[in-house]
Short mmCIF file of C-alpha atoms in Angstrom, two decimals:
data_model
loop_
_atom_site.label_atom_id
_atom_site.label_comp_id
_atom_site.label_asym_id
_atom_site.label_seq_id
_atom_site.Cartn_x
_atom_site.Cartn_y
_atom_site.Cartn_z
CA UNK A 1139 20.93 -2.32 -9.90
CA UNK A 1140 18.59 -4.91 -9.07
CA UNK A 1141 15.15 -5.68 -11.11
CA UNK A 1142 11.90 -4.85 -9.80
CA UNK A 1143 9.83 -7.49 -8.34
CA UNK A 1144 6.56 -8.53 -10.26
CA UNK A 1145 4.10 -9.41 -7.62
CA UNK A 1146 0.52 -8.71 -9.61
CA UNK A 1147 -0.08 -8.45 -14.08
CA UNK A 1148 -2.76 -9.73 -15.99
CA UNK A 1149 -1.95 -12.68 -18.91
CA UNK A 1150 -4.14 -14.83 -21.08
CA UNK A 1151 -7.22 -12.81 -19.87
CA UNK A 1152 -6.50 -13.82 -16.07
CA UNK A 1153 -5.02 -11.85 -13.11
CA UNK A 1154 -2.05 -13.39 -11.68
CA UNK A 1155 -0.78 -12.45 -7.77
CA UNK A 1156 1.62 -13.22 -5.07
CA UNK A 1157 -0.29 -14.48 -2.51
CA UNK A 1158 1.48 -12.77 0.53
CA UNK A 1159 -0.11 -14.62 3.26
CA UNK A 1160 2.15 -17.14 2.64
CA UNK A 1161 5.45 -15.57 2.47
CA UNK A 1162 8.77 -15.78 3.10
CA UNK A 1163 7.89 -19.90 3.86
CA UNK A 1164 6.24 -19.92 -0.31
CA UNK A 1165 6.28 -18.11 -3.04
CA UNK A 1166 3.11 -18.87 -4.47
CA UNK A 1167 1.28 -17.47 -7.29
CA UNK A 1168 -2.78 -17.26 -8.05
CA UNK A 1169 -4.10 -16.78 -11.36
CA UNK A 1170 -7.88 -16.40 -11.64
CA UNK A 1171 -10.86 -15.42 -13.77
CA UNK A 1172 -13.45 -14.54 -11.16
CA UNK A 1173 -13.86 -11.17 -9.81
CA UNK A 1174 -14.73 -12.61 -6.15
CA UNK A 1175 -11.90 -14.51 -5.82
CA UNK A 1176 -9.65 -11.04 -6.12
CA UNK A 1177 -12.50 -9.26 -3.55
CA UNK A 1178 -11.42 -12.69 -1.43
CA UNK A 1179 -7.75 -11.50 -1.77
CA UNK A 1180 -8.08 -8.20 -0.94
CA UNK A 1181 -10.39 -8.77 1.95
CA UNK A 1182 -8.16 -11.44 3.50
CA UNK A 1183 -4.37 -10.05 2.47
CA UNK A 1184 -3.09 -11.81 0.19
CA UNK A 1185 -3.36 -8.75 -1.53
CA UNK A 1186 -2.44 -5.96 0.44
CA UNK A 1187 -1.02 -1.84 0.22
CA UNK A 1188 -2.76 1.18 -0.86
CA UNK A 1189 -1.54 1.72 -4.61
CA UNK A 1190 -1.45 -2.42 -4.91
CA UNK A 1191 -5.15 -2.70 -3.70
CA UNK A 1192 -6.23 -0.07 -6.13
CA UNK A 1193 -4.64 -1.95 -9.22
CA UNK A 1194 -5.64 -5.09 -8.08
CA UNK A 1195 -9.20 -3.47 -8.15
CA UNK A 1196 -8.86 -2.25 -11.44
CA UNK A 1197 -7.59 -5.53 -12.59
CA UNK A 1198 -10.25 -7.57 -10.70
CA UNK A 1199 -13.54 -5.12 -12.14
CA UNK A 1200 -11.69 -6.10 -15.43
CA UNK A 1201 -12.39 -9.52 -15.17
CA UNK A 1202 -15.96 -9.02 -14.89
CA UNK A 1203 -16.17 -7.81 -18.61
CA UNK A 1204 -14.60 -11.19 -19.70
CA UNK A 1205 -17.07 -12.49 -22.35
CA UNK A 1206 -19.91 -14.50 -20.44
CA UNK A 1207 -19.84 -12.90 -16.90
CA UNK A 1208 -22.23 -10.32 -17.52
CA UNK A 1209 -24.67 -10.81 -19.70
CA UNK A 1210 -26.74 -12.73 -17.36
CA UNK A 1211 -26.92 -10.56 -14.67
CA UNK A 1212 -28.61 -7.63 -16.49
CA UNK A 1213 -27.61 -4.68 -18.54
CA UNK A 1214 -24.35 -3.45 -18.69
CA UNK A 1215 -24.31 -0.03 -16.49
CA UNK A 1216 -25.91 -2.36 -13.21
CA UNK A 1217 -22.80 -5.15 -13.78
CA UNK A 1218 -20.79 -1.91 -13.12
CA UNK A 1219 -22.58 -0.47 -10.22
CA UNK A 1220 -22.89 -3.82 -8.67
CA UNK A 1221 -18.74 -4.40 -9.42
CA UNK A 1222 -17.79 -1.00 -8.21
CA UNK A 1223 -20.18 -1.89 -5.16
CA UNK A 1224 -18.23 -4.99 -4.35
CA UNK A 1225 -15.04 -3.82 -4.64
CA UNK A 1226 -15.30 -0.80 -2.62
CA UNK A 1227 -16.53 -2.57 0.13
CA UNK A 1228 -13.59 -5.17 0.68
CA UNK A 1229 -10.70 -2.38 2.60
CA UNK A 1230 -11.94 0.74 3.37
CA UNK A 1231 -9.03 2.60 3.99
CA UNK A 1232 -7.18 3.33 1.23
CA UNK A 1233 -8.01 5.72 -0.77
CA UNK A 1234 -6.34 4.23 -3.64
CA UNK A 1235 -9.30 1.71 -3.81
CA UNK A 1236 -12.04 4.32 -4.27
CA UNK A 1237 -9.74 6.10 -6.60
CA UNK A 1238 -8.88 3.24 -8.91
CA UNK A 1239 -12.72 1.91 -9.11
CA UNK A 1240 -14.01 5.27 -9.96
CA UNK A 1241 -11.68 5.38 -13.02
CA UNK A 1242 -12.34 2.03 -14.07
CA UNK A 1243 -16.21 3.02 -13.61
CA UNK A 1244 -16.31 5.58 -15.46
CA UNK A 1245 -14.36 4.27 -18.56
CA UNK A 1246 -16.41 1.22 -18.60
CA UNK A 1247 -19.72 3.42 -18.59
CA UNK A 1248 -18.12 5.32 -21.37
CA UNK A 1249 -18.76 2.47 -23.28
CA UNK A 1250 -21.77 0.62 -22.06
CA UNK A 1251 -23.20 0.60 -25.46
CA UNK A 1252 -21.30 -2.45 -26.15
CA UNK A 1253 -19.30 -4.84 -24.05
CA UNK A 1254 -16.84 -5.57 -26.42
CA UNK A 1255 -15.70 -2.19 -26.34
CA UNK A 1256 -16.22 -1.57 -22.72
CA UNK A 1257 -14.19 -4.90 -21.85
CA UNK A 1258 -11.73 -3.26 -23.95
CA UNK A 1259 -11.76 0.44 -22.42
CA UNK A 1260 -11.88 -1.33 -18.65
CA UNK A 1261 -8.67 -3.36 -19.27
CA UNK A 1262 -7.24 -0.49 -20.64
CA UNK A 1263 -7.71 1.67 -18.03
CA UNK A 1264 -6.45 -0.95 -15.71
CA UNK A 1265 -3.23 -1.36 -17.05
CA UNK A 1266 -2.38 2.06 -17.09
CA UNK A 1267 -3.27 2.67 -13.84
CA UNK A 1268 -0.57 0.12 -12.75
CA UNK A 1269 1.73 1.53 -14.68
CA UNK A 1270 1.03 4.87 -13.09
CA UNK A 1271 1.98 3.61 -9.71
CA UNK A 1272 4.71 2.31 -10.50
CA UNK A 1273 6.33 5.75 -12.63
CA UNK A 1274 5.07 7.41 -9.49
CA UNK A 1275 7.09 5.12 -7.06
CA UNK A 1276 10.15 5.88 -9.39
CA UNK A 1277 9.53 9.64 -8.81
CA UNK A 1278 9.14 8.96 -4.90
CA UNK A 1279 12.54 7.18 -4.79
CA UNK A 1280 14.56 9.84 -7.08
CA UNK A 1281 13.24 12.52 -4.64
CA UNK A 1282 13.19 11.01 -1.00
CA UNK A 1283 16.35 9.71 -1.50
CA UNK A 1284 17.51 13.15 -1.43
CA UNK A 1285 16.61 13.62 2.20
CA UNK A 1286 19.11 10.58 3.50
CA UNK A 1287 22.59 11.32 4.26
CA UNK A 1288 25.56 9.50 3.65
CA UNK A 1289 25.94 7.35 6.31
CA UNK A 1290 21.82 6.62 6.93
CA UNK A 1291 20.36 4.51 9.69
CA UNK A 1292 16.59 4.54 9.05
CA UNK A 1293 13.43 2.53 11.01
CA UNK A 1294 10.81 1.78 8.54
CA UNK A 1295 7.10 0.38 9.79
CA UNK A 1296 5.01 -2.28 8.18
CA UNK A 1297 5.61 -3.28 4.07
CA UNK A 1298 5.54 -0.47 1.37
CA UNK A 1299 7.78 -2.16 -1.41
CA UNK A 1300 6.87 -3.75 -4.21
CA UNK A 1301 4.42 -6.17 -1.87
CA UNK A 1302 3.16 -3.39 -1.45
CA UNK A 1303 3.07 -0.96 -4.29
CA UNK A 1304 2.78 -3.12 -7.63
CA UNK A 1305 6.26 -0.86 -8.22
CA UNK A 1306 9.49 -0.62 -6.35
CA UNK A 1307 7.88 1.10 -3.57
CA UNK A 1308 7.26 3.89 -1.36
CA UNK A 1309 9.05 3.88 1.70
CA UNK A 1310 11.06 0.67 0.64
CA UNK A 1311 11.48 2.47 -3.01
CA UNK A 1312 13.73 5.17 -1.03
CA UNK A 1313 15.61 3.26 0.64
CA UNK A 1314 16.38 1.13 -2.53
CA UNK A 1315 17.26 4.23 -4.24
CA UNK A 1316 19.74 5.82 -1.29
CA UNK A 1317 20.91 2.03 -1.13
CA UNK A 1318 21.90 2.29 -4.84
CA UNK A 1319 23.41 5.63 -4.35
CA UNK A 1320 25.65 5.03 -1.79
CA UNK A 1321 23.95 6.84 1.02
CA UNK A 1322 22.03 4.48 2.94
CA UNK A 1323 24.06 2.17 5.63
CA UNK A 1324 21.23 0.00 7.71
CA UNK A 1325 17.85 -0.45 7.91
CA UNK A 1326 15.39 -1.12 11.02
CA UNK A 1327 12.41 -3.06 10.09
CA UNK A 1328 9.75 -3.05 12.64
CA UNK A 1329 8.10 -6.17 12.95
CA UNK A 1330 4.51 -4.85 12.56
CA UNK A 1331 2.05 -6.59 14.78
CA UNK A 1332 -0.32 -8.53 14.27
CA UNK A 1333 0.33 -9.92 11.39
CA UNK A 1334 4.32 -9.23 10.97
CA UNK A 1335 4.18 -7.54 7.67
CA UNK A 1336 7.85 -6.28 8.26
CA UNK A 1337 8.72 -9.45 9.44
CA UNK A 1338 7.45 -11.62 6.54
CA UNK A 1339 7.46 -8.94 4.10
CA UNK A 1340 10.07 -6.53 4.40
CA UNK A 1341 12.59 -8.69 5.30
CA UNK A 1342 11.64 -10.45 2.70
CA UNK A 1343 12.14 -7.67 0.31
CA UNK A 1344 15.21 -6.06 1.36
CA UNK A 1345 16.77 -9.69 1.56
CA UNK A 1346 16.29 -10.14 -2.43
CA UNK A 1347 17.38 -6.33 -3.08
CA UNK A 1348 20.61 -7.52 -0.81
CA UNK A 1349 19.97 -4.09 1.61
CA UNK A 1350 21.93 -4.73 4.90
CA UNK A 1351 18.59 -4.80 7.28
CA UNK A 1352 17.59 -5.35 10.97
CA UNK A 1353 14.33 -6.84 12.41
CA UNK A 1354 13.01 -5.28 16.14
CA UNK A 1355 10.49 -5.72 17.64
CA UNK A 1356 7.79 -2.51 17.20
CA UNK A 1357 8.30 -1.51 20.87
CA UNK A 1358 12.28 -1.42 20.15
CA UNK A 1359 12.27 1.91 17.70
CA UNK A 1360 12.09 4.49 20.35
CA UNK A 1361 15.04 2.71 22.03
CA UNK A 1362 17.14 2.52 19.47
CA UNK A 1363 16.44 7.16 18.93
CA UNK A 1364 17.58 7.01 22.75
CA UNK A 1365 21.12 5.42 21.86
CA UNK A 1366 21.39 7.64 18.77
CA UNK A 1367 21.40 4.69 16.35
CA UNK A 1368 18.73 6.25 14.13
CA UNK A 1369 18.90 9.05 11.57
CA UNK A 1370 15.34 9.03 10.18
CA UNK A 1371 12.19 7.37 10.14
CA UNK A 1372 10.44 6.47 6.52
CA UNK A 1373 7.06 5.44 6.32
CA UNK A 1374 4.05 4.66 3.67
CA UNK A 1375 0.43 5.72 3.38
CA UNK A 1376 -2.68 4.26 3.16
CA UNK A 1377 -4.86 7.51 3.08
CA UNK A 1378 -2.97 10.99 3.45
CA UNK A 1379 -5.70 13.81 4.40
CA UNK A 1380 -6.26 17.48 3.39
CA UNK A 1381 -4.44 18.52 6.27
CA UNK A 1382 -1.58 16.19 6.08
CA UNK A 1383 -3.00 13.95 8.86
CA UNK A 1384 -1.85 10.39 7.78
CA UNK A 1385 -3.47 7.15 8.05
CA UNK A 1386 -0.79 4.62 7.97
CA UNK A 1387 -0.40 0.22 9.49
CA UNK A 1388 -1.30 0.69 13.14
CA UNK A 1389 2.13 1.35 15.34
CA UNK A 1390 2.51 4.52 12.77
CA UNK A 1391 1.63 7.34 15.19
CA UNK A 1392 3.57 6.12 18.28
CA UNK A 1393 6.29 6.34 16.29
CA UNK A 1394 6.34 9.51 14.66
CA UNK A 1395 5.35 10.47 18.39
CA UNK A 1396 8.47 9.09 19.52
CA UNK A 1397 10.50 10.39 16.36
CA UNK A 1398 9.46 13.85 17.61
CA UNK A 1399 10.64 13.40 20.96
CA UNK A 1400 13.49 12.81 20.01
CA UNK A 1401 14.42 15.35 17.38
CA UNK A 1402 14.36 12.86 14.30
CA UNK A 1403 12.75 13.54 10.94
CA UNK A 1404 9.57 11.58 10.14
CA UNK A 1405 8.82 11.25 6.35
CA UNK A 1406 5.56 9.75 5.24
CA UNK A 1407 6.45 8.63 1.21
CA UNK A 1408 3.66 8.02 -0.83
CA UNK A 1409 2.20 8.81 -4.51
CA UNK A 1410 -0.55 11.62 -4.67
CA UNK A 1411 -2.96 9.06 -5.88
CA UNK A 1412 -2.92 8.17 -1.69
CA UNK A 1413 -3.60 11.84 -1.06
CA UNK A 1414 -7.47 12.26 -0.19
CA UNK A 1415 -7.96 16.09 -0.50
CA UNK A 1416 -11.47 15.73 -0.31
CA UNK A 1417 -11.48 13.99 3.62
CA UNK A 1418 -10.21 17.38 5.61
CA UNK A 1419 -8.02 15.79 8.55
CA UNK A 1420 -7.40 12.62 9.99
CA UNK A 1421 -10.48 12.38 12.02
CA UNK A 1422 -12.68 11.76 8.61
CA UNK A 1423 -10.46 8.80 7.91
CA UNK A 1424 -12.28 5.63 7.52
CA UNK A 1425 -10.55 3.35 10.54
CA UNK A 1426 -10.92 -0.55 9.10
CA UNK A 1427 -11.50 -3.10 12.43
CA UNK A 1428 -9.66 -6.41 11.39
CA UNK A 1429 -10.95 -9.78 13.02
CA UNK A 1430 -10.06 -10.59 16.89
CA UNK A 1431 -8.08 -13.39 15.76
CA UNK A 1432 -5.69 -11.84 14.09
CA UNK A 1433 -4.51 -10.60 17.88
CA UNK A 1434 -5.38 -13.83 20.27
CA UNK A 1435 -4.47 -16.49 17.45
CA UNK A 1436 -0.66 -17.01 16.42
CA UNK A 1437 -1.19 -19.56 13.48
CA UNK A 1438 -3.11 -22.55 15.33
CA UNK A 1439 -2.20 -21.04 18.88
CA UNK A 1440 -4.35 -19.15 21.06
CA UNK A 1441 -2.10 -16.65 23.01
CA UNK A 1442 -5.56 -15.11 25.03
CA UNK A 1443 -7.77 -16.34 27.36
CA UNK A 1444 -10.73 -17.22 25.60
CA UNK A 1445 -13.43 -14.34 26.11
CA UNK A 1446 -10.59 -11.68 26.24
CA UNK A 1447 -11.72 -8.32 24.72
CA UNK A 1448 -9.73 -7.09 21.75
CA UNK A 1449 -9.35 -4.13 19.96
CA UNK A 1450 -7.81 -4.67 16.43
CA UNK A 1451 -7.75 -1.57 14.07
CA UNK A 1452 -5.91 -2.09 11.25
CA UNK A 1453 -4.69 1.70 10.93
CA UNK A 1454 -4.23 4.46 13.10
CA UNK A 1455 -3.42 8.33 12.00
CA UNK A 1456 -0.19 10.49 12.41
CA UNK A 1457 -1.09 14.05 13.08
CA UNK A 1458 0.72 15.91 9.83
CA UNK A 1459 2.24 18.48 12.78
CA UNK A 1460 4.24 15.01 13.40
CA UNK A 1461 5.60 14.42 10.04
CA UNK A 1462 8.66 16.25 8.77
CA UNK A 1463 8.29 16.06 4.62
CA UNK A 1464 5.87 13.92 2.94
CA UNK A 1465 7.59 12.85 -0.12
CA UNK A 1466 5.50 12.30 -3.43
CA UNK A 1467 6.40 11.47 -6.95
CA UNK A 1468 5.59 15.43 -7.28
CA UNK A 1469 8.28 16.74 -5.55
CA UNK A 1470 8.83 17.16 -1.06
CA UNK A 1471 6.24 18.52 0.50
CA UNK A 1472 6.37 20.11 3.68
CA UNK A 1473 4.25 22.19 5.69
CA UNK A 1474 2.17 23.98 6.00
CA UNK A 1475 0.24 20.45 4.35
CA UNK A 1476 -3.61 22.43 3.40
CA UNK A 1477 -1.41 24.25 0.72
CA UNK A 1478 1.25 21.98 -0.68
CA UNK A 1479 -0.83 19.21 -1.13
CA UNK A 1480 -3.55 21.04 -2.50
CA UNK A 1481 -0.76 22.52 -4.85
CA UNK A 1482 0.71 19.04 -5.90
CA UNK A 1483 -3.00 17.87 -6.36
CA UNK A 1484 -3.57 20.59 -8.67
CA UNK A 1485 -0.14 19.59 -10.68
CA UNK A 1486 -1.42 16.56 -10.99
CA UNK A 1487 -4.80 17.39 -12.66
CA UNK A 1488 -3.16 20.01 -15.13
#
């Protein structure tokens, strides 16, 4: 069984990352003190996924309790609200962002007497909220891997391994798992335009877990379900809905659209700490509009007229009347979505 992959931890008072802009080309790890230089990451990718944005959150509010970075800004309970203020405004999407600065929040007000001991209950907190994802992406694997057959072709979309996850993954934690198992043959990866997360990511991935794996093009999946090469579709979250509506990397929907058509299951595989039960359906979901050159620019190269219009939206949202199971470190849910969820959120706060 192969290791996990360490991509984010904290040492000598510092946060330490993979900075995944530059992979596969360089493996290349930042360590900083500075709470702006982790907004910096998160806003620009090199730090990227829904459970890995929320611990690298957690990890970055940490470092401003390090002695000497607040004292001169004022008391104690603004250097949180202005913190929490800054980090929630770097990826809107995922939920796991909100979620991970409220708890880090709220510990370090606990303590905002002294802080020494809020330093203390911030770090704290941050730590085990990292390990949290990553028990929960255990949990995800042991049950999705369940749904794949001996034999398994699958198409997975975008990154949701340990790049992704701070754990062994969502999506890419079940197919390690049926991998292990015995059950798993091939995997697709989508490419994931614009900025080839399955391509420099997942490829990346599944090449150091030695899974036998496939690049297309994004446009190729629905081909590939007309020849019958294709078993199952497995998928991450950024922000899962009341309803079940998901908000997933853009190219999501079409293919779950395309899944449907052509009578293939579509999991979603994420950790309840994704699920939102407080936005009602997809429609409430925060949409996050990346820069116009991530489409017209391919490294140095413009590949559009200058003056072309673009639309770049980061996510879009897959109806839950699209997706077959969404698999969570609870259990398999499936539909009807307002009461399974709702019942795995209340599991989770018992």
């Amino acid at each position: 069984m192969a290791s996990e992959l360490e991509v984010i931890g904290w040492r000598r008072g510092r946060l330490w990352f993979l900075d995944q802009r530059l992979l596969p080309e360089e493996e290349h790890i930042v360590e900083t003190e500075e709470p702006e230089e982790v907004c910096t990451a998160l806003k620009s990718l090199a730090i990227r996924g829904a459970p890995l944005i929320g611990i690298a959150a957690a990890y970055g509010m940490a470092l401003g309790f390090r002695p000497g970075a607040w004292e001169a800004e004022g008391d104690l309970p603004s250097r949180i609200e202005r913190l929490a203020t800054v980090f929630l405004s770097t990826r809107p999407t995922a939920v796991n962002l909100t979620k991970a600065v409220d708890r880090v929040k709220r510990a370090a007000l606990a303590h905002s007497g002294s802080g020494e001991h809020a330093a203390e209950a911030v770090l704290r907190e941050a730590r085990m909220i990292h390990e949290e994802e990553k028990a929960m992406c255990r949990g995800i694997a042991d049950h999705g891997a369940e749904l794949l057959l001996p034999g398994s072709v699958v198409v997975t979309h975008c990154n949701s391994g340990a790049l992704a996850t701070g754990g062994i993954g969502t999506a890419l934690g079940v197919i390690r798992r049926a991998w292990e198992r015995g059950t798993l043959r091939h995997v697709y990866m989508n490419e994931t335009r614009p900025l080839l997360q399955g391509a420099r990511l997942t490829a990346w991935e599944l090449g150091k877990l030695g899974i036998p794996a496939t690049l297309t093009a994004d446009s190729v999946s629905a081909f590939l379900m007309q020849q019958g090469r294709v078993h199952s579709v497995i998928v991450g979250a950024d922000r899962i809905a009341a309803n079940g509506d998901t908000a997933n990397k853009i190219g999501t929907y079409a293919l779950a659209v395309a899944a449907q058509h052509h009578g293939i299951p579509f999991y979603v595989a994420a950790p309840t700490s994704t699920v939102d039960l407080a936005t009602p359906s997809g429609k409430d979901i925060p949409i996050e509009i990346r820069s116009e050159d991530e489409l017209v620019m391919l490294g140095s190269r413009r590949v559009a007229p200058k003056g072309t219009a673009v639309y770049s939206p980061a996510f879009d949202v897959t109806p839950g009347s699209l997706i077959t199971a969404i698999v969570t470190e609870r259990g398999v849910l499936r539909p009807p979505y307002e009461s399974s969820l709702a019942a795995a959120g209340e599991r989770v706060q018992a």
